[in-house]
PDB file of C-alpha atoms and ligand atoms in Angstrom:
ATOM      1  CA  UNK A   1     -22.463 -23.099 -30.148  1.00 47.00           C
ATOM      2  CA  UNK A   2     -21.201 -26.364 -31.464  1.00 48.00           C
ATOM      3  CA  UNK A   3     -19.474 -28.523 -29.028  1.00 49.00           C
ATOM      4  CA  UNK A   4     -17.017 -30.333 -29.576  1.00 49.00           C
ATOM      5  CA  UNK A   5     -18.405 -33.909 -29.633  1.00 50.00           C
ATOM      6  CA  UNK A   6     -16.190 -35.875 -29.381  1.00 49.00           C
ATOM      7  CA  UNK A   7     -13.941 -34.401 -26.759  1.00 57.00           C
ATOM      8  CA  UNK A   8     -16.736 -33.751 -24.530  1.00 74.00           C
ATOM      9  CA  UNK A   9     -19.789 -35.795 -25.323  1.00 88.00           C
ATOM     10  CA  UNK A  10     -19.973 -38.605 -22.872  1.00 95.00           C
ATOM     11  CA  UNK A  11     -18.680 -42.291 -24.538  1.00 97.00           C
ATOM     12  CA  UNK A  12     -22.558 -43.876 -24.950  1.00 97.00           C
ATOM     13  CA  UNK A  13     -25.626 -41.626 -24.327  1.00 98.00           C
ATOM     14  CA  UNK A  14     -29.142 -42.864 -24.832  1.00 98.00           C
ATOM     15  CA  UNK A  15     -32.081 -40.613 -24.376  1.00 98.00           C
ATOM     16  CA  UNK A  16     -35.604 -42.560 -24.160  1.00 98.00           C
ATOM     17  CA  UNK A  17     -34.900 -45.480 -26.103  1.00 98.00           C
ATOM     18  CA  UNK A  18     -37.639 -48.006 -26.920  1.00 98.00           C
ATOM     19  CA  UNK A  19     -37.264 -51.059 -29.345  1.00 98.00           C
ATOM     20  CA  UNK A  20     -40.408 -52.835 -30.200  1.00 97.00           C
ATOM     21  CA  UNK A  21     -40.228 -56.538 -32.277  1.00 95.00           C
ATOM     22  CA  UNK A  22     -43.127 -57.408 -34.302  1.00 89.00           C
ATOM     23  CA  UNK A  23     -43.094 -61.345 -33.545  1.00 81.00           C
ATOM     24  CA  UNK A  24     -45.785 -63.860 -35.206  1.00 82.00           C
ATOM     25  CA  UNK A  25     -48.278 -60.669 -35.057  1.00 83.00           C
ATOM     26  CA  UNK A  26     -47.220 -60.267 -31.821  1.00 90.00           C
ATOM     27  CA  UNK A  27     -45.319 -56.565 -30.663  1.00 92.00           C
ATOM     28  CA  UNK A  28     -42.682 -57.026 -28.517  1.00 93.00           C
ATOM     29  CA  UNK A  29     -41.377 -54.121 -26.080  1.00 96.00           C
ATOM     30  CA  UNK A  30     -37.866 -55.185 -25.710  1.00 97.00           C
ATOM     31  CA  UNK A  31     -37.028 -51.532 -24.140  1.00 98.00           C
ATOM     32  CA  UNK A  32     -39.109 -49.016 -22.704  1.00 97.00           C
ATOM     33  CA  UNK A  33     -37.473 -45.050 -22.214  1.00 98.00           C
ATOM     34  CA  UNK A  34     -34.194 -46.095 -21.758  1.00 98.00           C
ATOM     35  CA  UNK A  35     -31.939 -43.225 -20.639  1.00 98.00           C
ATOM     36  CA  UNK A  36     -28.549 -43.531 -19.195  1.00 97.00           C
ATOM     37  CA  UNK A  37     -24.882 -41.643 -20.081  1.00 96.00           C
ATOM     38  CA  UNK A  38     -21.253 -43.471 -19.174  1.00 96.00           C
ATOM     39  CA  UNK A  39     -18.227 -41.788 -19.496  1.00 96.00           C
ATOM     40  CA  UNK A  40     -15.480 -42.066 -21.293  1.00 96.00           C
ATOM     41  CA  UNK A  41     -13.404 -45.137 -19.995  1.00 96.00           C
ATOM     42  CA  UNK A  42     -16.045 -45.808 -17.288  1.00 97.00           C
ATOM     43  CA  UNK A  43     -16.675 -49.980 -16.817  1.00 97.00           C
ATOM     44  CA  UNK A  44     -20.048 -50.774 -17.055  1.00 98.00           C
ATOM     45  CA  UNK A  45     -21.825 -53.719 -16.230  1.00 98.00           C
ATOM     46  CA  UNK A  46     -25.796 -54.306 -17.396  1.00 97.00           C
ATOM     47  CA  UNK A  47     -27.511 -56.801 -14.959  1.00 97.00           C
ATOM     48  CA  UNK A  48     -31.149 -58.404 -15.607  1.00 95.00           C
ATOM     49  CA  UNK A  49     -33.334 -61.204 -16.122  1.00 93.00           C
ATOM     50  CA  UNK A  50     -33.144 -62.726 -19.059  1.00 92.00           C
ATOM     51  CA  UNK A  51     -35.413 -61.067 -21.879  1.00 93.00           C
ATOM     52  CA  UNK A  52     -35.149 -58.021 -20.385  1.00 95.00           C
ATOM     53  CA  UNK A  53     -32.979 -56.598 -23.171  1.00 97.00           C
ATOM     54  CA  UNK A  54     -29.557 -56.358 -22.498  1.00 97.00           C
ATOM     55  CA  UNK A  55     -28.583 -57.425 -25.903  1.00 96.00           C
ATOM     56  CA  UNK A  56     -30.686 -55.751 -27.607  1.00 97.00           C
ATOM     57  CA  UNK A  57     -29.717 -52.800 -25.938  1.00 98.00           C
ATOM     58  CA  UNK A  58     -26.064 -53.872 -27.333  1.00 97.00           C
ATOM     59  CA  UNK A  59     -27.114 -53.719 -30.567  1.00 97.00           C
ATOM     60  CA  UNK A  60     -28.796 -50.523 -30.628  1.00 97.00           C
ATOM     61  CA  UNK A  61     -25.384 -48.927 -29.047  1.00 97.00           C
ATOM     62  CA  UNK A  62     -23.318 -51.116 -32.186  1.00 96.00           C
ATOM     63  CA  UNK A  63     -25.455 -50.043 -35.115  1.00 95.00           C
ATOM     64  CA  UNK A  64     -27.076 -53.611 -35.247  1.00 95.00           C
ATOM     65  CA  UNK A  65     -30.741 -52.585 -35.272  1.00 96.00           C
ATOM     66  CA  UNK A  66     -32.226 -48.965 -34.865  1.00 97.00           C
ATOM     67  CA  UNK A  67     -34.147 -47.436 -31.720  1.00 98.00           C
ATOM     68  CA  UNK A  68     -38.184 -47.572 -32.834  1.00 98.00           C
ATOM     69  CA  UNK A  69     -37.484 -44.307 -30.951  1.00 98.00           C
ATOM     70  CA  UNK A  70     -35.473 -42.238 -29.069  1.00 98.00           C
ATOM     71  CA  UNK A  71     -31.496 -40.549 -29.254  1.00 98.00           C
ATOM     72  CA  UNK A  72     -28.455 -42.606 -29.533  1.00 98.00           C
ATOM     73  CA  UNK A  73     -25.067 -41.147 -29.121  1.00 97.00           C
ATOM     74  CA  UNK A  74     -22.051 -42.576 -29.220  1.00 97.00           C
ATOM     75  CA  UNK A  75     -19.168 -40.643 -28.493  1.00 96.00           C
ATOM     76  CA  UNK A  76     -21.121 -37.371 -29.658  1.00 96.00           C
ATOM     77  CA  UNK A  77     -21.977 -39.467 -33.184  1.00 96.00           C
ATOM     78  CA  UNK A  78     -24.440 -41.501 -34.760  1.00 97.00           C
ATOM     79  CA  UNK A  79     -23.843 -45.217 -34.082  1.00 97.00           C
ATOM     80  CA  UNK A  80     -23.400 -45.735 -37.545  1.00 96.00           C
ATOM     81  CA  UNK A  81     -20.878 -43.179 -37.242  1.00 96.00           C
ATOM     82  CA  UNK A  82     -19.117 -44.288 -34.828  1.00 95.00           C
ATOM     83  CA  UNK A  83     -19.362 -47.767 -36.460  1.00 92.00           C
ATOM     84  CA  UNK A  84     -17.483 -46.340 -39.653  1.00 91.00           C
ATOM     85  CA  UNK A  85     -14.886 -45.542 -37.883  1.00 90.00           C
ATOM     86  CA  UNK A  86     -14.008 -48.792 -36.265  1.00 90.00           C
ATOM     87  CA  UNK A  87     -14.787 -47.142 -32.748  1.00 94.00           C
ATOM     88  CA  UNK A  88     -16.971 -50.125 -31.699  1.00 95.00           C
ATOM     89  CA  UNK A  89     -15.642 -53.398 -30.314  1.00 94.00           C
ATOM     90  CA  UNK A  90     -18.318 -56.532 -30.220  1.00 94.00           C
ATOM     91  CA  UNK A  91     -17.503 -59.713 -28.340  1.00 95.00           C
ATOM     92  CA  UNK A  92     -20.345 -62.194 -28.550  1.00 90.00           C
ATOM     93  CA  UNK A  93     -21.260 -65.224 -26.113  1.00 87.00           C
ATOM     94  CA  UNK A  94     -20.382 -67.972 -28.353  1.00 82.00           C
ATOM     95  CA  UNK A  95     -16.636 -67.114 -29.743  1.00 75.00           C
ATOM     96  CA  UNK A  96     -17.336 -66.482 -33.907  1.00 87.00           C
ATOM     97  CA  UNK A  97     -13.842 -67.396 -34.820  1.00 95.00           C
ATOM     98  CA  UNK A  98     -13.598 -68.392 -38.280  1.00 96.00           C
ATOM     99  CA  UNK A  99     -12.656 -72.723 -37.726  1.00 96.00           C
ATOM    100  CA  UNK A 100     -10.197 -72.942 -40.553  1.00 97.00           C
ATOM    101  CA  UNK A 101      -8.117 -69.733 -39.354  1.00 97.00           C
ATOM    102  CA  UNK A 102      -5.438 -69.530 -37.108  1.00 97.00           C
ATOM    103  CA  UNK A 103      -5.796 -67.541 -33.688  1.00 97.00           C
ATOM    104  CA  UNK A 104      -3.889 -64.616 -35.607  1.00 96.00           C
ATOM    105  CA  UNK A 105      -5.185 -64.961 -38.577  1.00 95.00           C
ATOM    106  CA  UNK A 106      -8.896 -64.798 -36.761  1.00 96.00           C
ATOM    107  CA  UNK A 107      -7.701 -61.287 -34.642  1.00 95.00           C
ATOM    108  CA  UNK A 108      -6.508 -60.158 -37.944  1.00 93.00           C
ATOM    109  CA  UNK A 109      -9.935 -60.979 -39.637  1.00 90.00           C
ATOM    110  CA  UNK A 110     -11.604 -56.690 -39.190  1.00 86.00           C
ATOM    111  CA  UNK A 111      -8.388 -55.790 -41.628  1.00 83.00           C
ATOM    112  CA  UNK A 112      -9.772 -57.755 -44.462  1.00 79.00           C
ATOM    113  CA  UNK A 113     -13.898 -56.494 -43.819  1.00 75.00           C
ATOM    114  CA  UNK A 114     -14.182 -54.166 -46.023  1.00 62.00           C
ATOM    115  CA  UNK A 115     -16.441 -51.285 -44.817  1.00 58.00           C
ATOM    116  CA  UNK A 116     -15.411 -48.288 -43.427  1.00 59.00           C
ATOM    117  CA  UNK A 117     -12.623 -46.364 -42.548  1.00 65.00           C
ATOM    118  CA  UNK A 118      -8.883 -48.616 -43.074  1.00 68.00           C
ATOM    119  CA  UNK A 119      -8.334 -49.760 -39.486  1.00 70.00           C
ATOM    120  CA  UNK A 120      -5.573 -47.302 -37.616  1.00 70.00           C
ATOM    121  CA  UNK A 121      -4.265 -48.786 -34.302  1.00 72.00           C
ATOM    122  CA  UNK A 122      -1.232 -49.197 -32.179  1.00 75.00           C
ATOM    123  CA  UNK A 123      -1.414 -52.644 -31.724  1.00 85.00           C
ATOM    124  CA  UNK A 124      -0.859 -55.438 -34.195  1.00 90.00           C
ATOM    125  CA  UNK A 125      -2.417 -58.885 -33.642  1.00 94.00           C
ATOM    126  CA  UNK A 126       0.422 -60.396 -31.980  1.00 95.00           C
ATOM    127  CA  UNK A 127       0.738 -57.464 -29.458  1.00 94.00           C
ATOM    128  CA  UNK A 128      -3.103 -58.545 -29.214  1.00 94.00           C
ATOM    129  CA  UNK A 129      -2.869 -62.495 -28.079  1.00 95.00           C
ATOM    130  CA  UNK A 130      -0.209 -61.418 -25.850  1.00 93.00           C
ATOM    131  CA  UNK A 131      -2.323 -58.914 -24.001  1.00 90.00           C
ATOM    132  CA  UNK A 132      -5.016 -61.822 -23.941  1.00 92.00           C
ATOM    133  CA  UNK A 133      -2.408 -64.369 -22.506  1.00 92.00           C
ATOM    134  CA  UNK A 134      -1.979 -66.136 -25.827  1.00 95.00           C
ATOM    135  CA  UNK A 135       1.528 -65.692 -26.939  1.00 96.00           C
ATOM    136  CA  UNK A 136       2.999 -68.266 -28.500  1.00 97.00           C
ATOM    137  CA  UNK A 137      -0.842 -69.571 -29.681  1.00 98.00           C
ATOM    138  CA  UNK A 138      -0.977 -67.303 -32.863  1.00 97.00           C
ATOM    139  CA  UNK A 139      -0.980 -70.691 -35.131  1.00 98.00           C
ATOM    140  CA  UNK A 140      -3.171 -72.505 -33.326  1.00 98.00           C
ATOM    141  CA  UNK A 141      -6.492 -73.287 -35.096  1.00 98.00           C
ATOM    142  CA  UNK A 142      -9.928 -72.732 -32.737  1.00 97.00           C
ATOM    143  CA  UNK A 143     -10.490 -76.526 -32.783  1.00 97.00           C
ATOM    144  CA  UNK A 144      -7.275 -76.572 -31.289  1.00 97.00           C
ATOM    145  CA  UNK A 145      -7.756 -74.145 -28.115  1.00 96.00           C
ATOM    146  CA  UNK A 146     -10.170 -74.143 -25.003  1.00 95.00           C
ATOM    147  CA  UNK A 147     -13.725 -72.375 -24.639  1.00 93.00           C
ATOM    148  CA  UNK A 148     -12.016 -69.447 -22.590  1.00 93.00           C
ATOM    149  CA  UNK A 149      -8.820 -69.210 -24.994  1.00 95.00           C
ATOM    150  CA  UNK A 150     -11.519 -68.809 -27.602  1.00 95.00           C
ATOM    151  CA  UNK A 151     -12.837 -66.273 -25.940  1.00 94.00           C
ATOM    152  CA  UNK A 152      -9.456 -64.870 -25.631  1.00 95.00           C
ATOM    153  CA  UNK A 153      -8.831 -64.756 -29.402  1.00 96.00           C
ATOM    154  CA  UNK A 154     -12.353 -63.090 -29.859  1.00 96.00           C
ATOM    155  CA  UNK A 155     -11.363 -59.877 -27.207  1.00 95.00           C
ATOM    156  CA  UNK A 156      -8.252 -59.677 -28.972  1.00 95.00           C
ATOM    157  CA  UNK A 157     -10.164 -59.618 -32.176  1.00 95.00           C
ATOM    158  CA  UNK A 158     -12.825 -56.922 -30.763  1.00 94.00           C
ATOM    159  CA  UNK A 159      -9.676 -54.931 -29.644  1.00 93.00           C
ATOM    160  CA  UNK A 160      -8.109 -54.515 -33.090  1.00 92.00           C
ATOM    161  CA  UNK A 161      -8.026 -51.035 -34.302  1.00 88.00           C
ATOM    162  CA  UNK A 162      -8.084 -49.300 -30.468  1.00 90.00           C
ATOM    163  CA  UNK A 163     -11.659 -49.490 -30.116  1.00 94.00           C
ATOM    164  CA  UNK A 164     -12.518 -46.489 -27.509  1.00 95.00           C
ATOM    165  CA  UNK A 165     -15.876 -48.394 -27.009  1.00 97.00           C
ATOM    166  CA  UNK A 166     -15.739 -52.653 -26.708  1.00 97.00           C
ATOM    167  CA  UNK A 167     -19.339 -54.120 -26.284  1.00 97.00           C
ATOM    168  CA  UNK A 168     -19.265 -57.624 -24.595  1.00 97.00           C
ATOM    169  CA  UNK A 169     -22.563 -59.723 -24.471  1.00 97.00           C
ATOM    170  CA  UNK A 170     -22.244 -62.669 -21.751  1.00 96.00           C
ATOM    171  CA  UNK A 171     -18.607 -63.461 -23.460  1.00 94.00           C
ATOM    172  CA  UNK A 172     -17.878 -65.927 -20.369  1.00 93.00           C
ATOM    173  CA  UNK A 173     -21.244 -67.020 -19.804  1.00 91.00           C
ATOM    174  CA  UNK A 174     -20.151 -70.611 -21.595  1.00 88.00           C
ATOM    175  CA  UNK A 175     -17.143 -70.914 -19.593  1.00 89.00           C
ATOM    176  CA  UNK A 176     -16.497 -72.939 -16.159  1.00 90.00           C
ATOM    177  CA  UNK A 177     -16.566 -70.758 -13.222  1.00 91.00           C
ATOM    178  CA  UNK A 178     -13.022 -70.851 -12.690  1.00 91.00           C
ATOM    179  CA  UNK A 179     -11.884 -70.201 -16.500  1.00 89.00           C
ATOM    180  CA  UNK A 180     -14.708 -67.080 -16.040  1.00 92.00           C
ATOM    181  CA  UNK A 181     -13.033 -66.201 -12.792  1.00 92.00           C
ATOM    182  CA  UNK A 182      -9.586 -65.566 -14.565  1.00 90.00           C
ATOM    183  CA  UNK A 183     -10.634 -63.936 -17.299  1.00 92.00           C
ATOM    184  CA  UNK A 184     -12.750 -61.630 -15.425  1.00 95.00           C
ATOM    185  CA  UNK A 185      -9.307 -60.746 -13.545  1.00 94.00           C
ATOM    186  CA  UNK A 186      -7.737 -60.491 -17.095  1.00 91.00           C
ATOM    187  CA  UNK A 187     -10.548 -58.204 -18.928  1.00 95.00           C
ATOM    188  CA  UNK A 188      -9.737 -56.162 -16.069  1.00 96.00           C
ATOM    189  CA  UNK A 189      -6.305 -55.537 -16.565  1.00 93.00           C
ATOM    190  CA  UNK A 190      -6.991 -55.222 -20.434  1.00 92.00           C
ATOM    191  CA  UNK A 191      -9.487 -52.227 -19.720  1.00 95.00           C
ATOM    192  CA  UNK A 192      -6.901 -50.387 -17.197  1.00 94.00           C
ATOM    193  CA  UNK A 193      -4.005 -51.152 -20.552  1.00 90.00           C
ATOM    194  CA  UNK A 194      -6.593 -49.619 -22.933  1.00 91.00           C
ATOM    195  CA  UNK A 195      -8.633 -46.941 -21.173  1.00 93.00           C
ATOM    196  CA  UNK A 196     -11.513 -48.695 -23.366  1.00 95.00           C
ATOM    197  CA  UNK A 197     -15.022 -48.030 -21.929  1.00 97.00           C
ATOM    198  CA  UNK A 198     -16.578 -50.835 -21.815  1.00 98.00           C
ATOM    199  CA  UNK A 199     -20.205 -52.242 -21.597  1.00 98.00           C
ATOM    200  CA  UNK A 200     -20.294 -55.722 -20.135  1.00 98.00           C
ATOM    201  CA  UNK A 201     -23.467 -57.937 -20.343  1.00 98.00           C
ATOM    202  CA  UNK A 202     -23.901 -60.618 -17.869  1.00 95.00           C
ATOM    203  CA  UNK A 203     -26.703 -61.956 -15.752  1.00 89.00           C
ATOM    204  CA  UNK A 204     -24.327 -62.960 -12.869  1.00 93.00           C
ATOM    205  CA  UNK A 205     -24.947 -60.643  -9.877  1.00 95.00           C
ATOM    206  CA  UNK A 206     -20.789 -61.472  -8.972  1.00 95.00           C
ATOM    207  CA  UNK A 207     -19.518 -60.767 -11.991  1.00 96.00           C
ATOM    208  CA  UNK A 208     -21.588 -57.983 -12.296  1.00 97.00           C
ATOM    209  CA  UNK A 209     -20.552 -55.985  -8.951  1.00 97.00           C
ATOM    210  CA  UNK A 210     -17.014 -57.740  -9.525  1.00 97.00           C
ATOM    211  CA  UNK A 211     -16.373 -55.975 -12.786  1.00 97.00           C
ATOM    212  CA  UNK A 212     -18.330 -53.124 -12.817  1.00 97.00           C
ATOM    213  CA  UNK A 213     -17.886 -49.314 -11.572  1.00 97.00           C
ATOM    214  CA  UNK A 214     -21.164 -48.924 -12.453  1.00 97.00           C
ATOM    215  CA  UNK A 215     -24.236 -51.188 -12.781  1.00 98.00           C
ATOM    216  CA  UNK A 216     -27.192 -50.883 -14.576  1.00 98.00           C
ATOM    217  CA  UNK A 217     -30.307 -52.450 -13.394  1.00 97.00           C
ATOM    218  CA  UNK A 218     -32.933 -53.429 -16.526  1.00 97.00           C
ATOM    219  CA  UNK A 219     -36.336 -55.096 -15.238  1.00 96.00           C
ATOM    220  CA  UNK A 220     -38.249 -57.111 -17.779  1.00 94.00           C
ATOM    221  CA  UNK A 221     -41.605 -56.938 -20.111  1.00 91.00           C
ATOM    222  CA  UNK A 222     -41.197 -53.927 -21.230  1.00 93.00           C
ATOM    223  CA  UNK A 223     -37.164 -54.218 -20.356  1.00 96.00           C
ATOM    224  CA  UNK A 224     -36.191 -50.676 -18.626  1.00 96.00           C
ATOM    225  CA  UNK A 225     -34.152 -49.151 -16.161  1.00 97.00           C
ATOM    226  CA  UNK A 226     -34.622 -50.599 -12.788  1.00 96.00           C
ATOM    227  CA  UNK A 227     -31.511 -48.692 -11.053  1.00 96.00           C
ATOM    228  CA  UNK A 228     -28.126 -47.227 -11.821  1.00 96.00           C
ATOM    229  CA  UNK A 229     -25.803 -48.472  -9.093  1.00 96.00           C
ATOM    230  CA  UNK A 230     -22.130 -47.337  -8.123  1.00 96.00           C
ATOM    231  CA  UNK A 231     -19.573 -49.984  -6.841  1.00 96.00           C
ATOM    232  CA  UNK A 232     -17.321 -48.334  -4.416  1.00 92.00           C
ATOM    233  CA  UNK A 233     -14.925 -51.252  -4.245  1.00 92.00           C
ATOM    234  CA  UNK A 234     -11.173 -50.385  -3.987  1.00 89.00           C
ATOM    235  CA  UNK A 235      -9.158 -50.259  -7.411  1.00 89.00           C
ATOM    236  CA  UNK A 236      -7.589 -51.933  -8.326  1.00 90.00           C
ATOM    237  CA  UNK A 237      -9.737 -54.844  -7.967  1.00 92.00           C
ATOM    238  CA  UNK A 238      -8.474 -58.513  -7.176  1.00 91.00           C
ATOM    239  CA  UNK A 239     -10.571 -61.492  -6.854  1.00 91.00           C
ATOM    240  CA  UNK A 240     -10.406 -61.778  -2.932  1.00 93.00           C
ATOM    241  CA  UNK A 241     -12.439 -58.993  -2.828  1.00 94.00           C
ATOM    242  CA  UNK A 242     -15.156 -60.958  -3.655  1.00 93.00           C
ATOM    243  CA  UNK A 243     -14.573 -63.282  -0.224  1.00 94.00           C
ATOM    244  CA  UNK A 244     -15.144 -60.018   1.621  1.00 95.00           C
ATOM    245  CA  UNK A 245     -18.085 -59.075   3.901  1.00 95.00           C
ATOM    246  CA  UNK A 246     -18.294 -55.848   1.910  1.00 95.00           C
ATOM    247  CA  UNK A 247     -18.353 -57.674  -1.482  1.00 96.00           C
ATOM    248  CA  UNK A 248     -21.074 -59.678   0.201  1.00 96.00           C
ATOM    249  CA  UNK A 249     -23.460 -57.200   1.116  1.00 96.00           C
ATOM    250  CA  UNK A 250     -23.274 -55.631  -2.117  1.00 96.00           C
ATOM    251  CA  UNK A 251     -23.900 -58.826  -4.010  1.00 96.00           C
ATOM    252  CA  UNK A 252     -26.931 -58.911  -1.411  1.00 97.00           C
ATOM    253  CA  UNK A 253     -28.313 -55.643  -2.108  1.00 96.00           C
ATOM    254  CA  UNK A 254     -28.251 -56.654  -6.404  1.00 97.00           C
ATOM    255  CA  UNK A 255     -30.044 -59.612  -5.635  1.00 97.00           C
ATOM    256  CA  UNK A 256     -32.761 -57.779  -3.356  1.00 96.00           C
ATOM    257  CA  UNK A 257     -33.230 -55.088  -6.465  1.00 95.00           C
ATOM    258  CA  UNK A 258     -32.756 -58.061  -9.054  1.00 94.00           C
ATOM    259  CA  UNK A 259     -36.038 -59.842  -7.294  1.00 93.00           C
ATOM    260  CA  UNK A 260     -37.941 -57.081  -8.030  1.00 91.00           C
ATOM    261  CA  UNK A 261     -37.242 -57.283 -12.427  1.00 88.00           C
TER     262      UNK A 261
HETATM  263  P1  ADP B 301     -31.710 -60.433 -23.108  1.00 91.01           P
HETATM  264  O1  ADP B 301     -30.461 -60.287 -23.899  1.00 91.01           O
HETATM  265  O2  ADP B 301     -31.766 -59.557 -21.895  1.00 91.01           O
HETATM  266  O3  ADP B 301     -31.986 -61.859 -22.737  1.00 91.01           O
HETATM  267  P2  ADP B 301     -32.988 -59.680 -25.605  1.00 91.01           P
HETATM  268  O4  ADP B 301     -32.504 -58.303 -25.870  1.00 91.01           O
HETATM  269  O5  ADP B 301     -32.381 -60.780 -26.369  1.00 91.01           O
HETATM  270  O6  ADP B 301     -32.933 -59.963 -24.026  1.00 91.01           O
HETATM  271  O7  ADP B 301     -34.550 -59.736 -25.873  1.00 91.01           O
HETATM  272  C1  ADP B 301     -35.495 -58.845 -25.287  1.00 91.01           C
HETATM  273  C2  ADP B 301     -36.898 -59.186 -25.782  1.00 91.01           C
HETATM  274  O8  ADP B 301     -37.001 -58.862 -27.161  1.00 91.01           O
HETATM  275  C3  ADP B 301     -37.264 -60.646 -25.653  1.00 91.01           C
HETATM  276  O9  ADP B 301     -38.634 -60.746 -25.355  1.00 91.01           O
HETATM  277  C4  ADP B 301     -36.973 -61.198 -27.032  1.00 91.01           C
HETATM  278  O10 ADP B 301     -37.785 -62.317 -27.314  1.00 91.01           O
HETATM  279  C5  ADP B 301     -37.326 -60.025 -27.940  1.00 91.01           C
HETATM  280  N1  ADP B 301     -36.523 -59.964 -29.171  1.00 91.01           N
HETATM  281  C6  ADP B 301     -35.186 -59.786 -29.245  1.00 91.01           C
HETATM  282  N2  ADP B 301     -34.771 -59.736 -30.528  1.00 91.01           N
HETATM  283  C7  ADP B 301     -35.898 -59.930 -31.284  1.00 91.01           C
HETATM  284  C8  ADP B 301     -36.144 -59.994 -32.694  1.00 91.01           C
HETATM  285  N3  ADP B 301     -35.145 -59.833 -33.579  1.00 91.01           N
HETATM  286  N4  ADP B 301     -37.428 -60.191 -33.098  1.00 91.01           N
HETATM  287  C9  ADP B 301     -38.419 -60.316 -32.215  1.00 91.01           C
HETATM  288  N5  ADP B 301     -38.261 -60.266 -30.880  1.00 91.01           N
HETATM  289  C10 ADP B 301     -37.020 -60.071 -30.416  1.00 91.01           C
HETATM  290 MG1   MG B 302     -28.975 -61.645 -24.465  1.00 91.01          MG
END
């Protein structure tokens, strides 16, 4: 019987994944039998050393570079699938805004790519900076904002077109702690707005338990599955949580499992 995918098929499903790099004659494992499934709207956070392959992990769920083996699903689909139909957000560490655009002309930038299916969505750009906190910047040029209003522009970017999946690799791992504190509160209330899953990269053991329902554990050479951890922190989440004893023991029990990657 043929299911039907994409109501039922969990959001990202990976089935013994491995991606080997040929480097200077050198082969790389940068994952080993990676298997894991989220669910739809489920916040995930991926927590490792770094080289361990968190973003290349990211890429393999965007369509960036194929698995040397192994299943990728996303939503039920091929990534490239999924891809095509504008189902995949990216946010990168270092903001790619365009420096000659305006915020709103940058979050408009996916409507001009061609490639594709035309980009649907409920949202227009404005709607966009405003759920970022940037209403009232949409003609300001990137030279002209902050590293974390950057960042800003970039989620509203990634958001265009109702992405049910957004990808974010270290997007506030530039920032100052308190500008990454903030917008840590604020990705937070974007993702209960949206109902977007979402699969966070960061190598912060806070920000990883802070954000995260779920956490995945990678270890290094090969990079593969340590441990899949559930944070039972109380919803919605605020940042004085993370003054709590509870918070603290949990942030102690990452960093036990993190010595061991
Ligand atoms: P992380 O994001 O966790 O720091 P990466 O996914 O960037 O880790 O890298 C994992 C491993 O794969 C590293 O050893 C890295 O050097 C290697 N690697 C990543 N991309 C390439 C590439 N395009 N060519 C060769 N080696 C790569
Ligand atoms: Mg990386």
């Amino acid at each position: 019987m043929q299911p039907a995918a994409t109501l039922t098929a969990p959001a990202i499903e990976l089935n013994g994944v491995s991606v080997r790099f040929m480097s200077e004659r050198r082969e790389v494992t940068a994952l080993e039998d990676i298997s894991f499934s989220l669910d739809t709207g489920t916040f995930l956070t991926l927590l490792g050393p770094s080289g361990c392959g968190k973003s290349t992990l990211l890429r393999v769920v965007a369509d960036i570079i194929a698995p040397t083996s192994g299943r990728v699903r996303v939503l039920g689909q091929a990534p490239r699938d999924a891809r095509r139909r504008r189902e995949i957000g990216f946010v990168f560490q270092d903001s790619t805004l365009l420096p000659w655009r305006s915020a709103i002309d940058n979050v408009r930038l996916p409507l001009q790519v061609g490639g594709g299916s035309p980009m649907r969505g409920s949202r227009g750009a404005e709607e966009l900076l405003a759920l970022v906190g940037l209403a009232g910047w949409e003609k300001a040029l990137p030279r002209e904002l902050s590293g974390g209003m950057r960042q800003r522009v970039s989620i509203a970017r990634a958001l265009l077109g109702d992405p049910k999946i957004l990808l974010m690799d270290e997007p506030f791992g530039a920032l100052d702690e308190i500008t990454r504190d903030r917008l840590n509160d604020e990705l937070l209330h974007i993702w209960r707005e949206t109902g977007t899953t979402i699969l966070f990269v960061t190598h912060s053991i806070h920000e990883a338990a802070y954000l995260g329902q779920q956490v995945l554990m990678l270890a290094a050479a090969p990079g593969r599955v340590r441990r899949m951890v559930t944070i039972d922190l109380p919803e919605p989440r605020h940042l004085a949580i993370r003054d709590t004893a509870e918070f603290g023991a949990l942030a102690g029990r990452l960093r036990a499992v993190l010595e061991t990657c």
